[in-house]
PDB file of C-alpha atoms in Angstrom:
ATOM      1  CA  MET Z  29      -6.951 180.124  73.094  1.00  0.00           C
ATOM      2  CA  ASN Z  30      -8.097 176.529  72.949  1.00  0.00           C
ATOM      3  CA  THR Z  31      -7.999 175.609  69.263  1.00  0.00           C
ATOM      4  CA  GLN Z  32     -10.712 172.985  69.816  1.00  0.00           C
ATOM      5  CA  ASN Z  33     -13.205 175.846  70.365  1.00  0.00           C
ATOM      6  CA  ILE Z  34     -12.593 177.250  66.875  1.00  0.00           C
ATOM      7  CA  GLN Z  35     -15.818 177.857  64.907  1.00  0.00           C
ATOM      8  CA  LEU Z  36     -15.467 176.283  61.483  1.00  0.00           C
ATOM      9  CA  SER Z  37     -18.857 177.627  60.402  1.00  0.00           C
ATOM     10  CA  GLN Z  38     -21.927 179.070  62.071  1.00  0.00           C
ATOM     11  CA  HIS Z  39     -23.004 175.776  63.687  1.00  0.00           C
ATOM     12  CA  PHE Z  40     -19.912 173.528  63.621  1.00  0.00           C
ATOM     13  CA  THR Z  41     -16.777 173.626  65.784  1.00  0.00           C
ATOM     14  CA  LEU Z  42     -13.390 171.998  65.449  1.00  0.00           C
ATOM     15  CA  SER Z  43     -14.126 170.117  68.666  1.00  0.00           C
ATOM     16  CA  GLU Z  44     -17.251 168.552  67.139  1.00  0.00           C
ATOM     17  CA  MET Z  45     -15.387 167.602  63.973  1.00  0.00           C
ATOM     18  CA  THR Z  46     -12.544 165.870  65.871  1.00  0.00           C
ATOM     19  CA  ALA Z  47     -14.505 164.203  68.692  1.00  0.00           C
ATOM     20  CA  SER Z  48     -13.975 160.453  69.026  1.00  0.00           C
ATOM     21  CA  GLY Z  49     -14.786 158.029  71.812  1.00  0.00           C
ATOM     22  CA  THR Z  50     -12.232 155.625  70.364  1.00  0.00           C
ATOM     23  CA  ALA Z  51      -9.520 158.313  70.499  1.00  0.00           C
ATOM     24  CA  ILE Z  52     -10.372 159.055  74.130  1.00  0.00           C
ATOM     25  CA  ARG Z  53     -10.402 155.371  75.147  1.00  0.00           C
ATOM     26  CA  ARG Z  54      -7.088 154.656  73.386  1.00  0.00           C
ATOM     27  CA  GLY Z  55      -5.342 157.913  74.300  1.00  0.00           C
ATOM     28  CA  ILE Z  56      -4.989 158.999  70.658  1.00  0.00           C
ATOM     29  CA  SER Z  57      -4.379 162.694  70.014  1.00  0.00           C
ATOM     30  CA  ASN Z  58      -6.754 163.461  67.136  1.00  0.00           C
ATOM     31  CA  THR Z  59      -5.523 166.983  66.351  1.00  0.00           C
ATOM     32  CA  PRO Z  60      -5.577 168.152  62.732  1.00  0.00           C
ATOM     33  CA  SER Z  61      -2.889 170.277  61.098  1.00  0.00           C
ATOM     34  CA  PRO Z  62      -3.758 173.807  59.943  1.00  0.00           C
ATOM     35  CA  ALA Z  63      -4.302 172.484  56.376  1.00  0.00           C
ATOM     36  CA  GLU Z  64      -6.605 169.717  57.634  1.00  0.00           C
ATOM     37  CA  THR Z  65      -8.462 172.268  59.774  1.00  0.00           C
ATOM     38  CA  GLU Z  66      -8.988 174.426  56.697  1.00  0.00           C
ATOM     39  CA  ASN Z  67     -10.342 171.396  54.823  1.00  0.00           C
ATOM     40  CA  LEU Z  68     -12.782 170.817  57.699  1.00  0.00           C
ATOM     41  CA  ARG Z  69     -13.825 174.473  57.496  1.00  0.00           C
ATOM     42  CA  GLN Z  70     -14.530 174.126  53.779  1.00  0.00           C
ATOM     43  CA  LEU Z  71     -16.518 170.904  54.354  1.00  0.00           C
ATOM     44  CA  CYS Z  72     -18.588 172.589  57.058  1.00  0.00           C
ATOM     45  CA  GLN Z  73     -19.245 175.758  55.071  1.00  0.00           C
ATOM     46  CA  ASN Z  74     -19.974 174.121  51.722  1.00  0.00           C
ATOM     47  CA  VAL Z  75     -21.835 170.945  52.711  1.00  0.00           C
ATOM     48  CA  LEU Z  76     -22.764 170.687  56.396  1.00  0.00           C
ATOM     49  CA  GLU Z  77     -24.086 174.233  56.907  1.00  0.00           C
ATOM     50  CA  PRO Z  78     -26.412 174.168  53.882  1.00  0.00           C
ATOM     51  CA  LEU Z  79     -27.639 170.738  54.989  1.00  0.00           C
ATOM     52  CA  ARG Z  80     -28.284 172.037  58.506  1.00  0.00           C
ATOM     53  CA  GLN Z  81     -30.062 175.140  57.234  1.00  0.00           C
ATOM     54  CA  ARG Z  82     -32.386 172.928  55.197  1.00  0.00           C
ATOM     55  CA  PHE Z  83     -33.012 170.060  57.659  1.00  0.00           C
ATOM     56  CA  GLY Z  84     -32.080 171.316  61.139  1.00  0.00           C
ATOM     57  CA  ARG Z  85     -29.600 169.784  63.563  1.00  0.00           C
ATOM     58  CA  ILE Z  86     -26.946 167.527  62.051  1.00  0.00           C
ATOM     59  CA  ARG Z  87     -25.155 164.963  64.250  1.00  0.00           C
ATOM     60  CA  VAL Z  88     -21.594 164.306  63.123  1.00  0.00           C
ATOM     61  CA  THR Z  89     -20.506 160.836  64.234  1.00  0.00           C
ATOM     62  CA  SER Z  90     -17.047 160.975  62.648  1.00  0.00           C
ATOM     63  CA  GLY Z  91     -15.163 163.900  61.145  1.00  0.00           C
ATOM     64  CA  TYR Z  92     -11.397 164.268  61.107  1.00  0.00           C
ATOM     65  CA  ARG Z  93      -9.367 161.153  61.927  1.00  0.00           C
ATOM     66  CA  CYS Z  94      -5.608 161.077  62.328  1.00  0.00           C
ATOM     67  CA  SER Z  95      -4.031 158.007  60.727  1.00  0.00           C
ATOM     68  CA  GLU Z  96      -3.788 156.152  64.077  1.00  0.00           C
ATOM     69  CA  LEU Z  97      -7.484 156.752  64.798  1.00  0.00           C
ATOM     70  CA  ASN Z  98      -8.488 155.853  61.252  1.00  0.00           C
ATOM     71  CA  GLU Z  99      -6.704 152.523  61.618  1.00  0.00           C
ATOM     72  CA  ALA Z 100      -8.271 151.950  65.063  1.00  0.00           C
ATOM     73  CA  VAL Z 101     -11.817 152.387  63.694  1.00  0.00           C
ATOM     74  CA  GLY Z 102     -11.185 150.283  60.576  1.00  0.00           C
ATOM     75  CA  GLY Z 103     -11.214 153.171  58.095  1.00  0.00           C
ATOM     76  CA  VAL Z 104      -9.902 152.708  54.567  1.00  0.00           C
ATOM     77  CA  LYS Z 105      -6.205 153.496  54.112  1.00  0.00           C
ATOM     78  CA  ASN Z 106      -6.805 156.503  51.842  1.00  0.00           C
ATOM     79  CA  SER Z 107      -9.785 157.877  53.800  1.00  0.00           C
ATOM     80  CA  GLN Z 108     -10.714 161.491  53.189  1.00  0.00           C
ATOM     81  CA  HIS Z 109     -11.384 161.701  56.940  1.00  0.00           C
ATOM     82  CA  MET Z 110      -7.582 161.784  57.411  1.00  0.00           C
ATOM     83  CA  ARG Z 111      -7.367 164.926  55.278  1.00  0.00           C
ATOM     84  CA  GLY Z 112     -10.292 166.681  56.980  1.00  0.00           C
ATOM     85  CA  GLN Z 113     -12.380 166.336  53.827  1.00  0.00           C
ATOM     86  CA  ALA Z 114     -15.125 163.988  55.110  1.00  0.00           C
ATOM     87  CA  ALA Z 115     -17.735 163.533  57.804  1.00  0.00           C
ATOM     88  CA  ASP Z 116     -20.161 160.766  58.680  1.00  0.00           C
ATOM     89  CA  LEU Z 117     -23.628 161.967  59.698  1.00  0.00           C
ATOM     90  CA  HIS Z 118     -26.109 160.035  61.808  1.00  0.00           C
ATOM     91  CA  VAL Z 119     -29.385 159.371  60.003  1.00  0.00           C
ATOM     92  CA  THR Z 120     -32.426 157.698  61.520  1.00  0.00           C
ATOM     93  CA  SER Z 121     -33.661 155.906  58.409  1.00  0.00           C
ATOM     94  CA  GLU Z 122     -32.867 155.079  54.815  1.00  0.00           C
ATOM     95  CA  GLU Z 123     -35.575 157.583  53.825  1.00  0.00           C
ATOM     96  CA  GLN Z 124     -33.869 160.391  55.743  1.00  0.00           C
ATOM     97  CA  ALA Z 125     -30.515 159.453  54.236  1.00  0.00           C
ATOM     98  CA  GLN Z 126     -32.011 159.519  50.742  1.00  0.00           C
ATOM     99  CA  GLN Z 127     -33.677 162.889  51.368  1.00  0.00           C
ATOM    100  CA  TRP Z 128     -30.394 164.412  52.539  1.00  0.00           C
ATOM    101  CA  ALA Z 129     -28.450 162.798  49.670  1.00  0.00           C
ATOM    102  CA  ASP Z 130     -30.965 164.135  47.129  1.00  0.00           C
ATOM    103  CA  PHE Z 131     -30.636 167.651  48.560  1.00  0.00           C
ATOM    104  CA  ILE Z 132     -26.844 167.479  48.452  1.00  0.00           C
ATOM    105  CA  ALA Z 133     -26.844 166.135  44.878  1.00  0.00           C
ATOM    106  CA  GLN Z 134     -29.303 168.766  43.619  1.00  0.00           C
ATOM    107  CA  HIS Z 135     -28.032 171.864  45.444  1.00  0.00           C
ATOM    108  CA  LEU Z 136     -24.416 171.552  46.581  1.00  0.00           C
ATOM    109  CA  ASP Z 137     -20.921 171.054  45.278  1.00  0.00           C
ATOM    110  CA  PHE Z 138     -19.540 167.895  46.930  1.00  0.00           C
ATOM    111  CA  ASP Z 139     -17.113 165.084  46.317  1.00  0.00           C
ATOM    112  CA  GLN Z 140     -18.932 162.027  47.660  1.00  0.00           C
ATOM    113  CA  CYS Z 141     -22.267 161.339  49.295  1.00  0.00           C
ATOM    114  CA  ILE Z 142     -22.552 157.717  50.391  1.00  0.00           C
ATOM    115  CA  ILE Z 143     -25.577 156.220  52.110  1.00  0.00           C
ATOM    116  CA  GLU Z 144     -24.210 153.501  54.378  1.00  0.00           C
ATOM    117  CA  ARG Z 145     -25.534 150.945  56.843  1.00  0.00           C
ATOM    118  CA  ARG Z 146     -23.535 148.580  58.984  1.00  0.00           C
ATOM    119  CA  LEU Z 147     -25.140 145.191  58.422  1.00  0.00           C
ATOM    120  CA  GLY Z 148     -24.862 143.759  61.943  1.00  0.00           C
ATOM    121  CA  ASN Z 149     -26.546 146.426  64.043  1.00  0.00           C
ATOM    122  CA  GLY Z 150     -28.578 148.413  61.524  1.00  0.00           C
ATOM    123  CA  CYS Z 151     -26.649 151.610  62.271  1.00  0.00           C
ATOM    124  CA  ARG Z 152     -27.042 154.083  59.406  1.00  0.00           C
ATOM    125  CA  TRP Z 153     -24.967 157.040  58.364  1.00  0.00           C
ATOM    126  CA  LEU Z 154     -24.393 159.366  55.463  1.00  0.00           C
ATOM    127  CA  HIS Z 155     -20.766 159.886  54.452  1.00  0.00           C
ATOM    128  CA  VAL Z 156     -20.192 163.292  52.843  1.00  0.00           C
ATOM    129  CA  SER Z 157     -16.968 164.745  51.513  1.00  0.00           C
ATOM    130  CA  TYR Z 158     -15.759 167.933  49.885  1.00  0.00           C
ATOM    131  CA  VAL Z 159     -12.532 168.775  48.078  1.00  0.00           C
ATOM    132  CA  THR Z 160     -11.550 172.430  48.021  1.00  0.00           C
ATOM    133  CA  PRO Z 161     -11.433 173.475  44.339  1.00  0.00           C
ATOM    134  CA  THR Z 162      -7.827 174.685  44.701  1.00  0.00           C
ATOM    135  CA  GLN Z 163      -6.666 171.158  45.582  1.00  0.00           C
ATOM    136  CA  GLN Z 164      -5.546 168.464  43.149  1.00  0.00           C
ATOM    137  CA  ARG Z 165      -8.899 167.771  41.530  1.00  0.00           C
ATOM    138  CA  LYS Z 166     -12.520 168.822  41.233  1.00  0.00           C
ATOM    139  CA  ASN Z 167     -15.314 167.342  43.307  1.00  0.00           C
ATOM    140  CA  ARG Z 168     -16.621 164.122  41.761  1.00  0.00           C
ATOM    141  CA  ARG Z 169     -20.288 164.687  42.744  1.00  0.00           C
ATOM    142  CA  GLN Z 170     -20.511 160.924  43.360  1.00  0.00           C
ATOM    143  CA  VAL Z 171     -23.632 159.507  45.049  1.00  0.00           C
ATOM    144  CA  LEU Z 172     -23.496 155.868  46.202  1.00  0.00           C
ATOM    145  CA  LYS Z 173     -25.409 153.397  48.364  1.00  0.00           C
ATOM    146  CA  LEU Z 174     -23.449 150.752  50.277  1.00  0.00           C
ATOM    147  CA  ASN Z 175     -24.929 147.858  52.281  1.00  0.00           C
ATOM    148  CA  VAL Z 176     -28.401 149.440  52.251  1.00  0.00           C
TER     149      VAL Z 176
END
């Protein structure tokens, strides 16, 4: 069985949560451990699925990143992406990002929800993360806006 075809939730697969053009171009194996895969499953079930059920299709632009990939894309050294606890979602506007962030804040348990925009090209995304309650700490329920 190809582990990349594993369903993490009704609408999200392990393949979708580990896909990376940078990893392909640089020959980086971006394969999560079983623990990281379980973290991805929890993120999908507790944050991404409810978001999809409310707003429709969700495009994940970055999910799990091994440490080599995280460094290659300029991720922070302690990124939750490396633990399978975070995903970046494509949003078309600041209004859409705010609508999704408001829904997450009002209805879901989550660790972080960060509305982000890369200054140079106007690209927008919503960073969401989830920490499984059995791990070291509780979810912070932190909502932030960066470079908006």
